[in-house]
Amino acid sequence: MVSEPSMAVDLGGIKMRNPINTASGTFGYGWQFEGFFDVSCLGAITTKGCSAEPWDGNPAPRMAEVTSGIMNSVGLQNPGIRAFVEQDGEYLSGLRERGCQVICQVAGHSIDEYVRAVELYGELAPFASGLELNISCPNVSQGGAAMGATPKAAAEVMRAVRGRTNLPVVVKMAPHDVPEIARALEAEGADALSLINTIPAMAINVHTRRSRLSRPTAGLSGPAVHPIAVRMVWEAHRVVSIPICGIGGVTSGEDAAELILAGATSVSVGTANLVDPTSAPRILGELEDWVREQGATDVNELIGAVEC
Amino acid sequence: MVSEPSMAVDLGGIKMRNPINTASGTFGYGWQFEGFFDVSCLGAITTKGCSAEPWDGNPAPRMAEVTSGIMNSVGLQNPGIRAFVEQDGEYLSGLRERGCQVICQVAGHSIDEYVRAVELYGELAPFASGLELNISCPNVSQGGAAMGATPKAAAEVMRAVRGRTNLPVVVKMAPHDVPEIARALEAEGADALSLINTIPAMAINVHTRRSRLSRPTAGLSGPAVHPIAVRMVWEAHRVVSIPICGIGGVTSGEDAAELILAGATSVSVGTANLVDPTSAPRILGELEDWVREQGATDVNELIGAVEC
Amino acid sequence: MVMHAPGLAPILSPGQFVNVAVPGDPSHITRIPLSFAGTDPKAQTIEIVYAVVGEGTARLSRMGEGDASTVLGPCGKGWRLDDVSGPALLVAGGVGAPPVLAAARGLLARGIPFDVVLGAQTAGKLWGVGLAKSLGAGRVVVTTDDGTAGIKGFTTVAVEQMQGERDYADVLTCGPQPMMAGVARLALADGSSCQVSMERMMTCGFGACNTCNVAMAAGGYKACCTDGPVFDAREVAW
Amino acid sequence: MVMHAPGLAPILSPGQFVNVAVPGDPSHITRIPLSFAGTDPKAQTIEIVYAVVGEGTARLSRMGEGDASTVLGPCGKGWRLDDVSGPALLVAGGVGAPPVLAAARGLLARGIPFDVVLGAQTAGKLWGVGLAKSLGAGRVVVTTDDGTAGIKGFTTVAVEQMQGERDYADVLTCGPQPMMAGVARLALADGSSCQVSMERMMTCGFGACNTCNVAMAAGGYKACCTDGPVFDAREVAW
Ligand SMILES: Cc1cc2nc3c(=O)[nH]c(=O)nc-3n(C[C@H](O)[C@H](O)[C@H](O)COP(=O)(O)OP(=O)(O)OC[C@H]3O[C@@H](n4cnc5c(N)ncnc54)[C@H](O)[C@@H]3O)c2cc1C
Ligand SMILES: Cc1cc2nc3c(=O)[nH]c(=O)nc-3n(C[C@H](O)[C@H](O)[C@H](O)COP(=O)(O)OP(=O)(O)OC[C@H]3O[C@@H](n4cnc5c(N)ncnc54)[C@H](O)[C@@H]3O)c2cc1C
Ligand SMILES: Cc1cc2nc3c(=O)[nH]c(=O)nc-3n(C[C@H](O)[C@H](O)[C@H](O)COP(=O)(O)O)c2cc1C
Ligand SMILES: Cc1cc2nc3c(=O)[nH]c(=O)nc-3n(C[C@H](O)[C@H](O)[C@H](O)COP(=O)(O)O)c2cc1C
Ligand code: FES
Ligand code: FES
């Protein structure tokens, strides 16, 4: 008999008991899933993006279904960090004690807002194992481009927050110009990268000639984006040495395994949580089976292990 | 009774009897489909990319199926323009006489090769109604980036070929930085744009830990990319005034209608041809039904008619 | 459609909904939120009435006896029937009928008198007239947009007439948003309380994704799936 | 599996294939290329033997009597049986058996003598032994990788033995590429002609996409679906 493989990974200082994380915005603040499974079995959860002040988000409709995916334009609706901590802090502290890491996502419209949010988390959220800087939400800005759309802009945000927290900072990247932006973020001291965020897309109701969402474009996620996500994780892994959290269309252990082989240290389950709330623990189990099947004693042996 | 709507469109000087075109590389050289339907019912066909000299393309396997799409790394295998014209010229001349426009795709590795190819077409291919400059194939270059990956590089290719032909030149764009590259191409005299080419993606066999194709990455096409294509056509349409040929995951008349509403003058059917060779005429029929349903007397009224 | 859902049937309350995965096409990944008209706790079944409007409901309609799937529920907060003093006016448009008749069942159990308005585009799409009567509605008034049954016109026409004839303490409504907006306006103008059951595009159905937002009169949004689908009409920004 | 395909059955020739759409999962868009073991022109049916290796063939295995789909064919160029003078050695590995036995049928019709080698991983995966005999094979030799039936080892072991016992003018083979490479080497060394039926990932099956390339010894590629699937072993870059 082979002994159980070790599944623990280190995402830039966030020590996860296993590689399975949840994608921000698809897992609420965690407790929504406790009725479905014991959330603490996961390596980490990433909470919905919060900003210093509350945000309303976008009008309805915020979701449209497309082939093998969905599009969303939630627009980072959130109650603000203060209210978030009041409502969910106790649950999240407990979750952390149960051994699951808690990554809190930081949202902002401007460098100043990011800095304030990072500081607020530092002040109010002792349960946070790390912060995820969302510089890539396609649904918030006026012009359509996210704060971190260029290497220069991404670097600026990272530089501004780097001095303000001792927590590990993961940066959530947009699905474009991955190598350039990844390098810029590493240079500014990012502890880890997470990618991909949703891909800007458009769905038109051809009868009414209007967007099927309240905004012209919205973010595509789900199985349709998976092969693109695998490519982007691979691109990032080739140019940086900080760890990567792979995200995009993961619905099975094999999908997670692909991201790990492409270079991901951890893998977040996103849209799949919404469709089947027990997806994350199922995927974790399938991933363990695969690690065993590969004859590895430690999942870390498989990170970036694709042969090209 | 309403009279039949007019379906004729003008793609930068290529006068099509209807908006349905075929995507290069997914329709062979046309005659492969004659056994399935009367190809001349289409507005145009775009032939497989050819270069001045023959190219071998990439080793097998060149195709992998992924969720709601396929990935390919054909790598522009082609017999060279001279052999192409010898083999297929007669058929294509006949097709043009039957009222279907013939767009010949130009492939190249360098500006010089593009220029030579454009000149060879001019010399040898009187049946060509226009040329499509493929500056976006993800499967040919060494480094991974296509010839037209930046606005500057794209503009250079366009500038170099512009003086060498009087035929309408359509430029096939990669699925990134669309507004910037579209503007640059228009400025250099492109007659039309076609987008999108396949999206670079990666699929790994998690048992063997190898790419499922002969190269690490390959191009994603099919229904999975459709909402991304609609967004990109819309982005291009907002910044240029030359016509656009919309391409990406079209499998129904509604898919084609979405691209037209987003700003496409014509629509190419791609992967769908390979899965069901009668797709293109079916889509044409469904598109006509939609134009009628919309109460339009001319399909041109609907181009870019999405209300945002 | 009758669905066997052991465990779920006894705990569903009127106005709640279930989120149903319809098998057969993995390229459609989302579930379909559906209300129910009634439950049979003994047989452990749920009765669902739905309209085929797109691909998912079309697939649902092709499911046959014995076909299995998964369902999430109970979802949402149902009608606040304990706040209803009666007499109540229940107004349904289209596929709003099932949750409205589920409310009727609850009022019947509580001994609260009620009338029902059932609207549809056309006679063939009407559902629940007999059921409404059998649940003890004082009056059942029908409207159709095309006049093929009952009053020709929208449900609001019937509501205005009936308000002239009886004093309703409470109005409960479910249907297309413009209809509910009209009914709510009439109800509030008449001094009735008004509960509305809202419909939104939903992804999860259990409060995890923020895609089912309902704009509030006081500003901001609430989640249709967990704060609703039933809201006080005064809360909602129409 | 027996497929009713009016019009197609009478015109299929041995070694050609059909490209089958398997319904039930629109998130898988490609067809499955499948050879056939035999056709019944009267009943207008095609007999297909396949292995479940992935999602598509699994779905195929769940299709029942009366389920319908679409099929493209005839695809490709089959065995060049008119070039076979005999005696011929037919060598099949795994699901290479159906096209090889289709060739046997053709040789029987032409009165050309032949022997057959059928290889499989294990006894349970063997198919066609009885059929090969009934089609008039002089000898039918079986090999399995695990020795559960016939000779333990690859088909090449059997081929070498048989070459020592009989002079084969022609060798026809279909199976995994490494096996065919080995068989082709032995055949050509022995002075036989050798036809190989190649397998490739295919998208269209009718020459439109260039995804099914087979590398040629002379450089460049040919299309497996239209230039093949049967090639002269000397043409192929192994
Ligand atoms: C709480 C709740 C309860 C519901 N109860 C019932 C019920 O009892 N019976 C019933 O027939 N329907 C009910 N619906 C509506 C039902 O969920 C949709 O009709 C269904 O999801 C459509 O799926 P589809 O795949 O067939 O259509 P699609 O192809 O997804 O869409 C077809 C059309 O319907 C619209 N649509 C789809 N889903 C929704 C939605 N959730 N809200 C608003 N518009 C939508 C789309 O915008 C599109 O125009 C309910 C919805 C909610 C939110
Ligand atoms: C001309 C031709 C004739 C064939 N005849 C038969 C036959 O008579 N009986 C039979 O069982 N099979 C036959 N095959 C193989 C059959 O097409 C594949 O097994 C099938 O497509 C696998 O589909 P899937 O969705 O089940 O597997 P997938 O999930 O797509 O793949 C499972 C595994 O099989 C491999 N694979 C899939 N398709 C092919 C292919 N076309 N070539 C090589 N490897 C592939 C994949 O790389 C993967 O490792 C033939 C193939 C060709 C090209
Ligand atoms: C409804 C919804 C809301 C989301 N909200 C956020 C968010 O607040 N912050 C963020 O960085 N990403 C957000 N995302 C993107 C996901 O975190 C993830 O990057 C993306 O969906 C791709 O993964 P998937 O295909 O597994 O869903 C959201 C996605 C969805 C579907
Ligand atoms: C097998 C295959 C071969 C292709 N070859 C070419 C090509 O030679 N030149 C080109 O510009 N695009 C090529 N493409 C891309 C298509 O023309 C098209 O841009 C893309 O597939 C998106 O459209 P679709 O989703 O409808 O297939 C190819 C696509 C496929 C699937
Ligand atoms: S549908 Fe997910 S929060 Fe309501
Ligand atoms: S499968 Fe398309 S050319 Fe062979």
Short mmCIF file of N, CA and C in Angstrom, two decimals, chain A residues 160-255:
data_model
loop_
_atom_site.label_atom_id
_atom_site.label_comp_id
_atom_site.label_asym_id
_atom_site.label_seq_id
_atom_site.Cartn_x
_atom_site.Cartn_y
_atom_site.Cartn_z
N ALA A 160 1.81 50.43 -4.31
CA ALA A 160 1.13 51.26 -3.31
C ALA A 160 0.70 50.45 -2.09
N VAL A 161 0.28 49.20 -2.29
CA VAL A 161 -0.21 48.45 -1.14
C VAL A 161 0.91 47.66 -0.43
N ARG A 162 2.02 47.44 -1.12
CA ARG A 162 3.04 46.55 -0.59
C ARG A 162 3.50 46.96 0.82
N GLY A 163 3.69 48.23 1.04
CA GLY A 163 4.16 48.67 2.34
C GLY A 163 3.08 48.68 3.42
N ARG A 164 1.84 48.49 3.03
CA ARG A 164 0.74 48.70 3.98
C ARG A 164 0.28 47.43 4.68
N THR A 165 0.83 46.30 4.33
CA THR A 165 0.38 45.07 5.00
C THR A 165 1.51 44.05 5.07
N ASN A 166 1.48 43.27 6.14
CA ASN A 166 2.45 42.18 6.24
C ASN A 166 1.84 40.86 5.79
N LEU A 167 0.58 40.89 5.48
CA LEU A 167 -0.08 39.67 5.01
C LEU A 167 0.40 39.33 3.61
N PRO A 168 0.41 38.04 3.29
CA PRO A 168 0.69 37.66 1.90
C PRO A 168 -0.31 38.33 0.96
N VAL A 169 0.19 38.86 -0.14
CA VAL A 169 -0.68 39.50 -1.13
C VAL A 169 -0.68 38.69 -2.42
N VAL A 170 -1.85 38.19 -2.77
CA VAL A 170 -2.07 37.49 -4.03
C VAL A 170 -2.70 38.51 -4.97
N VAL A 171 -2.28 38.56 -6.22
CA VAL A 171 -2.91 39.52 -7.13
C VAL A 171 -3.72 38.77 -8.18
N LYS A 172 -4.98 39.15 -8.31
CA LYS A 172 -5.89 38.50 -9.27
C LYS A 172 -5.76 39.19 -10.61
N MET A 173 -5.36 38.39 -11.61
CA MET A 173 -5.03 38.97 -12.92
C MET A 173 -6.14 38.81 -13.95
N ALA A 174 -6.16 39.75 -14.86
CA ALA A 174 -7.09 39.71 -15.99
C ALA A 174 -6.54 38.77 -17.06
N PRO A 175 -7.41 38.25 -17.92
CA PRO A 175 -6.97 37.27 -18.91
C PRO A 175 -6.36 37.90 -20.16
N HIS A 176 -5.38 38.77 -19.97
CA HIS A 176 -4.65 39.29 -21.13
C HIS A 176 -3.26 39.75 -20.72
N ASP A 177 -2.34 39.77 -21.70
CA ASP A 177 -0.97 40.22 -21.47
C ASP A 177 -0.39 39.60 -20.21
N VAL A 178 -0.62 38.32 -20.05
CA VAL A 178 -0.26 37.65 -18.80
C VAL A 178 1.24 37.72 -18.49
N PRO A 179 2.12 37.37 -19.43
CA PRO A 179 3.54 37.36 -19.04
C PRO A 179 4.03 38.74 -18.59
N GLU A 180 3.66 39.77 -19.31
CA GLU A 180 4.14 41.11 -19.00
C GLU A 180 3.63 41.56 -17.63
N ILE A 181 2.34 41.38 -17.41
CA ILE A 181 1.76 41.85 -16.15
C ILE A 181 2.26 40.99 -14.99
N ALA A 182 2.43 39.70 -15.21
CA ALA A 182 2.91 38.82 -14.15
C ALA A 182 4.31 39.25 -13.70
N ARG A 183 5.17 39.52 -14.68
CA ARG A 183 6.53 39.96 -14.34
C ARG A 183 6.50 41.26 -13.55
N ALA A 184 5.67 42.19 -13.99
CA ALA A 184 5.61 43.49 -13.31
C ALA A 184 5.15 43.32 -11.86
N LEU A 185 4.20 42.43 -11.64
CA LEU A 185 3.67 42.24 -10.29
C LEU A 185 4.71 41.56 -9.39
N GLU A 186 5.41 40.58 -9.95
CA GLU A 186 6.45 39.91 -9.17
C GLU A 186 7.52 40.93 -8.76
N ALA A 187 7.87 41.79 -9.69
CA ALA A 187 8.92 42.78 -9.40
C ALA A 187 8.51 43.72 -8.28
N GLU A 188 7.22 43.96 -8.13
CA GLU A 188 6.76 44.87 -7.08
C GLU A 188 6.45 44.14 -5.78
N GLY A 189 6.77 42.87 -5.70
CA GLY A 189 6.66 42.18 -4.42
C GLY A 189 5.37 41.40 -4.19
N ALA A 190 4.62 41.12 -5.25
CA ALA A 190 3.45 40.26 -5.06
C ALA A 190 3.92 38.90 -4.55
N ASP A 191 3.18 38.32 -3.60
CA ASP A 191 3.57 37.02 -3.05
C ASP A 191 3.06 35.88 -3.90
N ALA A 192 2.00 36.12 -4.64
CA ALA A 192 1.43 35.08 -5.50
C ALA A 192 0.52 35.76 -6.51
N LEU A 193 0.18 35.02 -7.56
CA LEU A 193 -0.74 35.53 -8.58
C LEU A 193 -1.93 34.60 -8.64
N SER A 194 -3.10 35.15 -8.93
CA SER A 194 -4.22 34.26 -9.21
C SER A 194 -4.79 34.64 -10.56
N LEU A 195 -5.09 33.64 -11.38
CA LEU A 195 -5.59 33.89 -12.71
C LEU A 195 -6.26 32.61 -13.20
N ILE A 196 -7.38 32.86 -13.96
CA ILE A 196 -7.79 34.11 -14.58
C ILE A 196 -9.09 34.63 -13.96
N ASN A 197 -9.26 35.93 -14.06
CA ASN A 197 -10.58 36.50 -13.83
C ASN A 197 -11.43 36.22 -15.07
N THR A 198 -12.68 36.59 -15.04
CA THR A 198 -13.57 36.34 -16.18
C THR A 198 -13.09 37.06 -17.44
N ILE A 199 -13.49 36.52 -18.60
CA ILE A 199 -13.09 37.08 -19.89
C ILE A 199 -14.22 37.98 -20.41
N PRO A 200 -13.91 39.24 -20.72
CA PRO A 200 -14.97 40.12 -21.22
C PRO A 200 -15.66 39.51 -22.45
N ALA A 201 -16.96 39.55 -22.45
CA ALA A 201 -17.74 38.92 -23.51
C ALA A 201 -19.06 39.67 -23.67
N MET A 202 -19.81 39.29 -24.69
CA MET A 202 -21.05 40.00 -24.98
C MET A 202 -22.10 38.99 -25.44
N ALA A 203 -23.31 39.16 -24.96
CA ALA A 203 -24.42 38.30 -25.38
C ALA A 203 -25.59 39.21 -25.70
N ILE A 204 -26.12 39.06 -26.90
CA ILE A 204 -27.20 39.95 -27.36
C ILE A 204 -28.48 39.15 -27.54
N ASN A 205 -29.55 39.66 -27.02
CA ASN A 205 -30.87 39.11 -27.32
C ASN A 205 -31.25 39.60 -28.71
N VAL A 206 -31.27 38.69 -29.68
CA VAL A 206 -31.44 39.12 -31.07
C VAL A 206 -32.87 39.55 -31.39
N HIS A 207 -33.78 39.28 -30.48
CA HIS A 207 -35.16 39.71 -30.70
C HIS A 207 -35.35 41.15 -30.26
N THR A 208 -34.78 41.49 -29.11
CA THR A 208 -34.91 42.86 -28.60
C THR A 208 -33.74 43.74 -29.02
N ARG A 209 -32.70 43.13 -29.59
CA ARG A 209 -31.47 43.81 -30.00
C ARG A 209 -30.73 44.48 -28.85
N ARG A 210 -30.93 43.96 -27.64
CA ARG A 210 -30.25 44.53 -26.48
C ARG A 210 -29.32 43.50 -25.86
N SER A 211 -28.35 44.00 -25.12
CA SER A 211 -27.50 43.12 -24.34
C SER A 211 -28.39 42.28 -23.43
N ARG A 212 -28.01 41.03 -23.20
CA ARG A 212 -28.78 40.19 -22.28
C ARG A 212 -28.44 40.51 -20.83
N LEU A 213 -27.51 41.40 -20.62
CA LEU A 213 -27.19 41.86 -19.27
C LEU A 213 -27.41 43.36 -19.21
N SER A 214 -27.30 43.91 -18.01
CA SER A 214 -27.60 45.33 -17.88
C SER A 214 -26.49 46.22 -18.44
N ARG A 215 -25.33 45.64 -18.71
CA ARG A 215 -24.25 46.39 -19.34
C ARG A 215 -23.94 45.75 -20.69
N PRO A 216 -23.28 46.48 -21.59
CA PRO A 216 -23.02 45.89 -22.91
C PRO A 216 -22.16 44.64 -22.83
N THR A 217 -21.14 44.65 -21.98
CA THR A 217 -20.30 43.48 -21.88
C THR A 217 -20.29 42.97 -20.44
N ALA A 218 -19.89 41.73 -20.28
CA ALA A 218 -19.85 41.12 -18.95
C ALA A 218 -18.79 40.02 -18.99
N GLY A 219 -18.53 39.44 -17.83
CA GLY A 219 -17.42 38.49 -17.74
C GLY A 219 -17.85 37.05 -17.93
N LEU A 220 -17.16 36.36 -18.83
CA LEU A 220 -17.44 34.95 -19.12
C LEU A 220 -16.66 34.05 -18.17
N SER A 221 -17.34 33.05 -17.63
CA SER A 221 -16.68 32.06 -16.76
C SER A 221 -17.29 30.70 -17.03
N GLY A 222 -16.71 29.69 -16.41
CA GLY A 222 -17.25 28.34 -16.57
C GLY A 222 -16.40 27.50 -17.52
N PRO A 223 -16.85 26.26 -17.80
CA PRO A 223 -16.05 25.32 -18.59
C PRO A 223 -15.52 25.90 -19.91
N ALA A 224 -16.25 26.81 -20.52
CA ALA A 224 -15.82 27.37 -21.80
C ALA A 224 -14.45 28.03 -21.71
N VAL A 225 -14.10 28.61 -20.57
CA VAL A 225 -12.84 29.35 -20.48
C VAL A 225 -11.67 28.48 -20.02
N HIS A 226 -11.94 27.24 -19.65
CA HIS A 226 -10.90 26.42 -19.03
C HIS A 226 -9.62 26.29 -19.86
N PRO A 227 -9.71 25.94 -21.16
CA PRO A 227 -8.45 25.77 -21.91
C PRO A 227 -7.66 27.08 -22.04
N ILE A 228 -8.36 28.20 -21.99
CA ILE A 228 -7.68 29.49 -22.05
C ILE A 228 -6.97 29.73 -20.71
N ALA A 229 -7.63 29.39 -19.62
CA ALA A 229 -7.03 29.55 -18.29
C ALA A 229 -5.77 28.69 -18.16
N VAL A 230 -5.84 27.46 -18.64
CA VAL A 230 -4.67 26.58 -18.53
C VAL A 230 -3.50 27.21 -19.27
N ARG A 231 -3.76 27.72 -20.47
CA ARG A 231 -2.69 28.36 -21.23
C ARG A 231 -2.10 29.54 -20.46
N MET A 232 -2.95 30.35 -19.85
CA MET A 232 -2.45 31.56 -19.19
C MET A 232 -1.66 31.23 -17.92
N VAL A 233 -2.10 30.21 -17.19
CA VAL A 233 -1.33 29.78 -16.02
C VAL A 233 0.05 29.31 -16.47
N TRP A 234 0.07 28.57 -17.55
CA TRP A 234 1.34 28.07 -18.09
C TRP A 234 2.24 29.23 -18.50
N GLU A 235 1.66 30.23 -19.16
CA GLU A 235 2.45 31.40 -19.56
C GLU A 235 3.04 32.12 -18.35
N ALA A 236 2.22 32.27 -17.31
CA ALA A 236 2.69 32.98 -16.12
C ALA A 236 3.78 32.17 -15.43
N HIS A 237 3.54 30.87 -15.31
CA HIS A 237 4.49 30.00 -14.60
C HIS A 237 5.87 30.02 -15.25
N ARG A 238 5.91 30.23 -16.55
CA ARG A 238 7.20 30.23 -17.25
C ARG A 238 8.02 31.48 -16.95
N VAL A 239 7.36 32.55 -16.53
CA VAL A 239 8.11 33.80 -16.38
C VAL A 239 8.26 34.29 -14.95
N VAL A 240 7.52 33.72 -13.99
CA VAL A 240 7.70 34.18 -12.61
C VAL A 240 8.05 32.99 -11.73
N SER A 241 8.60 33.29 -10.57
CA SER A 241 8.88 32.19 -9.65
C SER A 241 7.98 32.22 -8.43
N ILE A 242 7.11 33.22 -8.31
CA ILE A 242 6.13 33.19 -7.23
C ILE A 242 5.01 32.21 -7.60
N PRO A 243 4.35 31.66 -6.58
CA PRO A 243 3.31 30.67 -6.86
C PRO A 243 2.06 31.27 -7.50
N ILE A 244 1.30 30.41 -8.13
CA ILE A 244 0.11 30.82 -8.88
C ILE A 244 -1.10 30.04 -8.39
N CYS A 245 -2.19 30.75 -8.22
CA CYS A 245 -3.46 30.09 -7.98
C CYS A 245 -4.21 30.03 -9.30
N GLY A 246 -4.42 28.83 -9.81
CA GLY A 246 -5.07 28.65 -11.12
C GLY A 246 -6.58 28.67 -10.99
N ILE A 247 -7.23 29.43 -11.85
CA ILE A 247 -8.69 29.59 -11.80
C ILE A 247 -9.24 29.58 -13.22
N GLY A 248 -10.37 28.94 -13.42
CA GLY A 248 -11.05 29.03 -14.69
C GLY A 248 -11.70 27.73 -15.11
N GLY A 249 -13.01 27.67 -14.99
CA GLY A 249 -13.76 26.55 -15.52
C GLY A 249 -13.45 25.22 -14.89
N VAL A 250 -13.02 25.21 -13.66
CA VAL A 250 -12.70 23.93 -13.02
C VAL A 250 -13.98 23.26 -12.53
N THR A 251 -14.27 22.09 -13.09
CA THR A 251 -15.46 21.35 -12.64
C THR A 251 -15.13 19.92 -12.27
N SER A 252 -13.87 19.53 -12.42
CA SER A 252 -13.50 18.16 -12.08
C SER A 252 -12.07 18.14 -11.56
N GLY A 253 -11.70 17.03 -10.95
CA GLY A 253 -10.33 16.87 -10.48
C GLY A 253 -9.34 16.94 -11.63
N GLU A 254 -9.75 16.45 -12.80
CA GLU A 254 -8.84 16.51 -13.96
C GLU A 254 -8.60 17.95 -14.39
N ASP A 255 -9.65 18.76 -14.33
CA ASP A 255 -9.47 20.18 -14.67
C ASP A 255 -8.46 20.82 -13.72
#
